[in-house]
Tab-separated table of C-alpha atoms and ligand atoms in Angstrom:
chain	number	residue	atom	x	y	z
X	24	MET	CA	-71.013	47.332	26.149
X	25	GLN	CA	-72.092	45.084	23.343
X	26	MET	CA	-69.471	42.508	22.308
X	27	LEU	CA	-69.946	40.341	19.247
X	28	VAL	CA	-67.385	37.742	18.285
X	29	LEU	CA	-67.216	36.304	14.771
X	30	THR	CA	-65.627	32.869	14.845
X	31	LEU	CA	-65.681	29.407	13.304
X	32	PHE	CA	-65.777	27.987	16.856
X	33	PRO	CA	-68.480	29.848	18.801
X	34	ASP	CA	-68.681	27.032	21.385
X	35	MET	CA	-65.213	27.988	22.612
X	36	PHE	CA	-66.829	31.070	24.169
X	37	ASP	CA	-69.557	29.247	26.151
X	38	ALA	CA	-67.267	28.515	29.097
X	39	PHE	CA	-65.661	31.939	28.811
X	40	TRP	CA	-68.917	33.879	29.304
X	41	SER	CA	-70.158	31.665	32.116
X	42	HIS	CA	-67.531	31.896	34.845
X	43	GLY	CA	-66.355	34.376	37.433
X	44	ILE	CA	-66.251	38.079	36.694
X	45	MET	CA	-67.208	37.576	33.024
X	46	ARG	CA	-70.369	35.799	34.101
X	47	LYS	CA	-71.199	38.517	36.614
X	48	ALA	CA	-70.617	41.208	33.956
X	49	VAL	CA	-73.066	39.431	31.634
X	50	GLU	CA	-75.649	38.812	34.374
X	51	GLN	CA	-75.703	42.415	35.540
X	52	GLY	CA	-75.858	43.691	31.947
X	53	SER	CA	-72.472	45.468	31.975
X	54	ILE	CA	-71.764	43.595	28.768
X	55	VAL	CA	-74.047	41.962	26.224
X	56	ALA	CA	-71.939	39.253	24.613
X	57	ALA	CA	-72.492	36.754	21.826
X	58	ALA	CA	-70.409	34.593	19.510
X	59	MET	CA	-71.667	34.322	15.920
X	60	ASN	CA	-70.618	31.455	13.657
X	61	ILE	CA	-68.980	32.668	10.443
X	62	ARG	CA	-69.912	29.352	8.831
X	63	ASP	CA	-73.597	30.297	9.081
X	64	PHE	CA	-72.898	33.057	6.558
X	65	ALA	CA	-71.316	30.802	3.928
X	66	LEU	CA	-74.089	30.486	1.384
X	67	ASP	CA	-72.843	27.476	-0.581
X	68	ARG	CA	-74.246	24.037	0.116
X	69	HIS	CA	-71.277	22.892	2.245
X	70	HIS	CA	-70.782	26.201	4.069
X	71	VAL	CA	-67.150	26.440	2.995
X	72	THR	CA	-65.212	29.215	4.746
X	73	ASP	CA	-61.655	28.652	3.470
X	74	ASP	CA	-59.863	28.187	0.159
X	75	ARG	CA	-56.369	27.720	-1.273
X	76	PRO	CA	-54.128	30.798	-1.537
X	77	TYR	CA	-53.694	32.498	-4.912
X	78	GLY	CA	-50.039	32.187	-5.909
X	79	GLY	CA	-49.729	28.830	-4.182
X	80	GLY	CA	-48.182	27.894	-0.896
X	81	SER	CA	-49.222	25.899	2.110
X	82	GLY	CA	-52.218	26.502	4.309
X	83	MET	CA	-55.640	27.924	3.602
X	84	VAL	CA	-57.060	31.440	3.527
X	85	MET	CA	-60.424	32.506	4.924
X	86	LYS	CA	-62.766	33.343	2.061
X	87	PRO	CA	-63.934	36.954	2.071
X	88	GLU	CA	-67.649	36.447	1.294
X	89	PRO	CA	-68.751	34.589	4.468
X	90	LEU	CA	-66.702	36.913	6.666
X	91	ALA	CA	-68.088	40.013	4.939
X	92	ALA	CA	-71.645	38.728	5.345
X	93	ALA	CA	-70.993	37.893	9.008
X	94	ILE	CA	-69.538	41.360	9.693
X	95	ARG	CA	-72.515	43.044	7.998
X	96	ALA	CA	-74.926	40.953	10.072
X	97	ALA	CA	-73.023	41.834	13.255
X	98	ARG	CA	-73.126	45.538	12.303
X	99	GLU	CA	-76.889	45.324	12.029
X	100	ARG	CA	-77.007	44.084	15.597
X	101	ALA	CA	-74.433	46.633	16.787
X	102	PRO	CA	-74.370	49.613	14.395
X	103	ALA	CA	-72.060	51.719	16.603
X	104	ALA	CA	-69.444	48.960	16.905
X	105	ARG	CA	-65.810	49.136	15.926
X	106	THR	CA	-64.826	46.028	13.939
X	107	ILE	CA	-61.528	44.627	15.142
X	108	LEU	CA	-59.599	41.797	13.507
X	109	MET	CA	-57.447	39.719	15.844
X	110	SER	CA	-54.154	39.315	14.000
X	111	PRO	CA	-50.400	39.067	14.657
X	112	GLN	CA	-50.041	41.993	12.207
X	113	GLY	CA	-52.077	44.318	14.421
X	114	ARG	CA	-51.216	46.985	16.971
X	115	VAL	CA	-50.032	45.280	20.163
X	116	PHE	CA	-52.749	45.298	22.814
X	117	ASP	CA	-51.901	46.802	26.215
X	118	GLN	CA	-53.619	48.324	29.253
X	119	THR	CA	-53.813	51.751	27.580
X	120	ILE	CA	-55.708	50.269	24.621
X	121	ALA	CA	-57.885	48.260	27.030
X	122	ARG	CA	-58.792	51.497	28.840
X	123	GLU	CA	-59.680	53.220	25.553
X	124	MET	CA	-61.789	50.270	24.467
X	125	ALA	CA	-63.661	50.108	27.796
X	126	SER	CA	-65.498	53.310	26.864
X	127	LEU	CA	-66.685	52.056	23.468
X	128	PRO	CA	-70.421	51.348	23.112
X	129	ALA	CA	-69.836	48.152	21.140
X	130	MET	CA	-67.185	46.051	19.470
X	131	ILE	CA	-67.139	43.285	16.894
X	132	LEU	CA	-64.102	41.001	17.247
X	133	VAL	CA	-63.210	38.945	14.187
X	134	CYS	CA	-61.251	35.731	14.788
X	135	GLY	CA	-59.168	34.384	11.930
X	136	ARG	CA	-58.190	30.754	11.457
X	137	TYR	CA	-55.832	29.120	8.926
X	138	GLU	CA	-53.113	31.304	7.421
X	139	GLY	CA	-55.206	34.464	7.611
X	140	VAL	CA	-58.103	36.279	5.968
X	141	ASP	CA	-58.366	37.522	2.389
X	142	GLU	CA	-56.680	40.945	2.322
X	143	ARG	CA	-59.557	42.625	0.488
X	144	LEU	CA	-61.778	42.026	3.471
X	145	SER	CA	-59.564	43.834	5.941
X	146	ARG	CA	-59.403	46.853	3.656
X	147	ASP	CA	-63.117	47.625	3.661
X	148	LEU	CA	-64.722	46.013	6.652
X	149	ILE	CA	-62.146	46.138	9.438
X	150	SER	CA	-61.528	49.296	11.524
X	151	ASP	CA	-58.494	48.021	13.456
X	152	GLU	CA	-56.180	45.027	13.714
X	153	LEU	CA	-55.144	43.983	17.192
X	154	SER	CA	-52.392	41.582	18.257
X	155	ILE	CA	-52.009	40.271	21.808
X	156	GLY	CA	-48.275	39.674	21.350
X	157	ASP	CA	-45.561	38.512	19.015
X	158	TYR	CA	-46.530	34.886	18.602
X	159	VAL	CA	-48.834	32.926	16.325
X	160	LEU	CA	-51.930	31.147	17.626
X	161	THR	CA	-54.050	28.509	15.916
X	162	GLY	CA	-56.750	31.143	15.649
X	163	GLY	CA	-57.875	34.505	16.971
X	164	GLU	CA	-60.349	33.132	19.528
X	165	VAL	CA	-58.033	33.063	22.531
X	166	ALA	CA	-56.746	36.520	21.567
X	167	ALA	CA	-60.341	37.819	21.447
X	168	MET	CA	-60.949	36.361	24.914
X	169	VAL	CA	-57.855	38.124	26.225
X	170	VAL	CA	-59.091	41.454	24.871
X	171	ILE	CA	-62.676	40.963	26.079
X	172	ASP	CA	-61.460	39.929	29.540
X	173	ALA	CA	-59.081	42.867	29.961
X	174	VAL	CA	-61.684	45.365	28.691
X	175	THR	CA	-64.628	43.969	30.663
X	176	ARG	CA	-62.943	44.286	34.055
X	177	LEU	CA	-62.370	48.005	33.341
X	178	ILE	CA	-66.068	48.720	32.734
X	179	PRO	CA	-67.398	50.652	35.750
X	180	GLY	CA	-69.333	48.405	38.133
X	181	VAL	CA	-67.778	45.121	36.983
X	182	LEU	CA	-65.113	44.754	39.687
X	183	GLY	CA	-66.148	44.642	43.337
X	184	GLY	CA	-64.021	47.283	45.024
X	185	ALA	CA	-64.528	50.803	43.689
X	186	ASP	CA	-60.784	51.175	43.206
X	187	SER	CA	-59.635	47.635	42.470
X	188	ALA	CA	-59.057	48.209	38.742
X	189	GLU	CA	-57.226	51.451	39.539
X	190	ARG	CA	-54.756	49.722	41.854
X	191	ASP	CA	-53.667	46.973	39.465
X	192	SER	CA	-50.387	46.503	37.723
X	193	PHE	CA	-50.057	49.054	34.888
X	194	SER	CA	-52.809	51.394	36.076
X	195	ASN	CA	-50.045	53.523	37.608
X	196	GLY	CA	-47.447	52.222	35.160
X	197	LEU	CA	-45.768	49.989	37.775
X	198	LEU	CA	-45.986	46.285	38.479
X	199	GLU	CA	-48.006	45.359	41.534
X	200	HIS	CA	-46.479	44.874	44.960
X	201	PRO	CA	-46.450	41.322	46.395
X	202	HIS	CA	-49.590	40.040	48.149
X	203	TYR	CA	-49.843	37.907	51.288
X	204	THR	CA	-52.639	36.247	53.204
X	205	ARG	CA	-52.805	33.817	56.150
X	206	PRO	CA	-50.968	31.888	57.535
X	207	PRO	CA	-48.335	34.322	58.891
X	208	VAL	CA	-45.610	31.710	58.261
X	209	PHE	CA	-45.862	29.345	55.261
X	210	GLU	CA	-43.212	26.652	54.802
X	211	GLY	CA	-40.738	28.720	56.780
X	212	ALA	CA	-41.430	31.985	54.930
X	213	ALA	CA	-42.874	34.819	57.028
X	214	VAL	CA	-45.110	37.675	55.904
X	215	PRO	CA	-43.176	40.992	55.973
X	216	ASP	CA	-43.608	42.502	59.461
X	217	VAL	CA	-44.853	45.892	58.285
X	218	LEU	CA	-47.990	44.289	56.827
X	219	LEU	CA	-48.972	43.009	60.295
X	220	THR	CA	-48.571	46.378	62.021
X	221	GLY	CA	-51.781	48.018	60.808
X	222	HIS	CA	-49.759	51.202	60.187
X	223	HIS	CA	-51.380	52.241	56.909
X	224	ARG	CA	-48.943	54.957	55.890
X	225	ASN	CA	-45.970	52.608	56.379
X	226	ILE	CA	-47.764	49.831	54.528
X	227	GLU	CA	-48.440	52.161	51.582
X	228	ARG	CA	-44.781	53.211	51.565
X	229	TRP	CA	-43.607	49.576	51.679
X	230	ARG	CA	-45.961	48.659	48.822
X	231	LEU	CA	-44.769	51.524	46.653
X	232	GLU	CA	-41.144	50.577	47.243
X	233	ALA	CA	-41.878	46.907	46.498
X	234	SER	CA	-43.717	47.942	43.289
X	235	LEU	CA	-40.801	50.069	42.195
X	236	MET	CA	-38.306	47.286	43.000
X	237	ARG	CA	-40.256	44.682	41.029
X	238	THR	CA	-40.636	47.003	38.080
X	239	PHE	CA	-36.942	47.940	38.190
X	240	VAL	CA	-35.864	44.273	38.258
X	241	ASN	CA	-38.458	42.664	35.967
X	242	ARG	CA	-39.565	45.446	33.617
X	243	PRO	CA	-37.098	48.359	33.562
X	244	ASP	CA	-38.623	49.375	30.207
X	245	LEU	CA	-41.762	50.470	32.091
X	246	LEU	CA	-39.736	52.924	34.189
X	247	GLN	CA	-38.178	54.581	31.128
X	248	GLU	CA	-41.103	56.513	29.645
X	249	ARG	CA	-43.135	56.998	32.784
X	250	LYS	CA	-43.362	60.213	34.861
X	251	ARG	CA	-42.239	59.704	38.481
X	252	THR	CA	-43.830	61.122	41.610
X	253	ASP	CA	-41.592	62.921	44.138
X	254	GLU	CA	-42.017	59.996	46.527
X	255	GLU	CA	-40.796	57.549	43.862
X	256	THR	CA	-37.815	59.747	43.057
X	257	ASP	CA	-36.945	59.812	46.783
X	258	ILE	CA	-36.979	56.008	46.919
X	259	LEU	CA	-34.792	55.717	43.805
X	260	ARG	CA	-32.344	58.287	45.256
X	261	ARG	CA	-32.137	56.280	48.475
X	262	TRP	CA	-31.346	53.122	46.503
X	263	GLN	CA	-28.741	55.035	44.581
X	264	ALA	CA	-27.108	56.220	47.807
X	265	GLU	CA	-27.192	52.713	49.269
X	266	LEU	CA	-25.658	51.234	46.107
X	267	ASP	CA	-22.984	53.942	46.018
X	268	GLN	CA	-22.098	53.131	49.601
X	269	LEU	CA	-22.038	49.407	48.874
X	270	LEU	CA	-19.715	50.008	45.931
X	271	GLY	CA	-17.511	52.272	48.037
X	272	GLU	CA	-17.969	55.197	45.717
X	273	ARG	CA	-17.206	58.772	46.856
X	274	LEU	CA	-20.419	60.748	47.415
X	275	GLU	CA	-19.003	63.821	45.597
X	276	LYS	CA	-18.936	61.873	42.356
X	277	THR	CA	-22.677	61.291	42.311
X	278	THR	CA	-25.546	63.662	41.601
X	279	LEU	CA	-26.519	63.214	45.247
X	280	GLY	CA	-23.325	65.056	46.209
X	281	CYS	CA	-24.286	68.171	44.229
X	282	GLU	CA	-25.883	70.590	46.653
W	14	4FL	C1	-54.074	37.094	16.996
W	14	4FL	C2	-51.936	36.118	17.391
W	14	4FL	C3	-53.735	38.087	17.876
W	14	4FL	C4	-51.667	37.156	18.274
W	14	4FL	C5	-53.364	33.232	14.579
W	14	4FL	C6	-54.568	33.871	14.335
W	14	4FL	C7	-53.163	36.088	16.754
W	14	4FL	C8	-53.494	35.016	15.799
W	14	4FL	N1	-52.550	38.105	18.500
W	14	4FL	N2	-52.707	33.973	15.491
W	14	4FL	N3	-54.623	34.965	15.095
């Protein structure tokens, strides 16, 4: 996938492209990535990219002309690209959007600075606005890195194990189970016994239950919309029975009692 970033700070991306999985993805050609400097497309003598807001107020607004010229130049390099503005006003990025984006041939990510970009630009030259969450950054660069990172690792061939992206948090709608490595006891805390048994079916069951428990405690919202497997329903029913017993409730009163 071709990834072009339009930014006033292209150097911020040098370290990003050149480490770990991102670096490997670039080296093996899974992604072709470049940051283009919006300032290079400001045609006035001082390459000005911002100006004061019409109507007054604090802060500066990104001028439309340099951004429009930069987007058009990026589109020449990547004609099939979607042009995405990083913005707190956008759709909130998640793993589902990352998965959709991983099959795109190309994307152009536009990073705003200052108070925002001139509205007339977004109308004509931007296909989507994407937010990474409900907070304000000093600019869209870090948000663009978040999106590029999450999308890149979903491109086939980027991650080592054939199934490692499939097993992550969110790929099945649950948070991940806990992970352990050596030593078997660390500062008095032991690794759960089942993980040392080599009994793969039991380990899978333990992991599923731990995933469900974490999701139930930390992110119950994720359990709301999601379809459950029969095995997951069995685990939840068992918890329900154990809680009922703990609370001293009569079995007849619960759905479990209905035969
Ligand atoms: C972009 C915040 C995407 C959250 C300032 C400029 C932002 C952002 N998601 N803040 N862009």
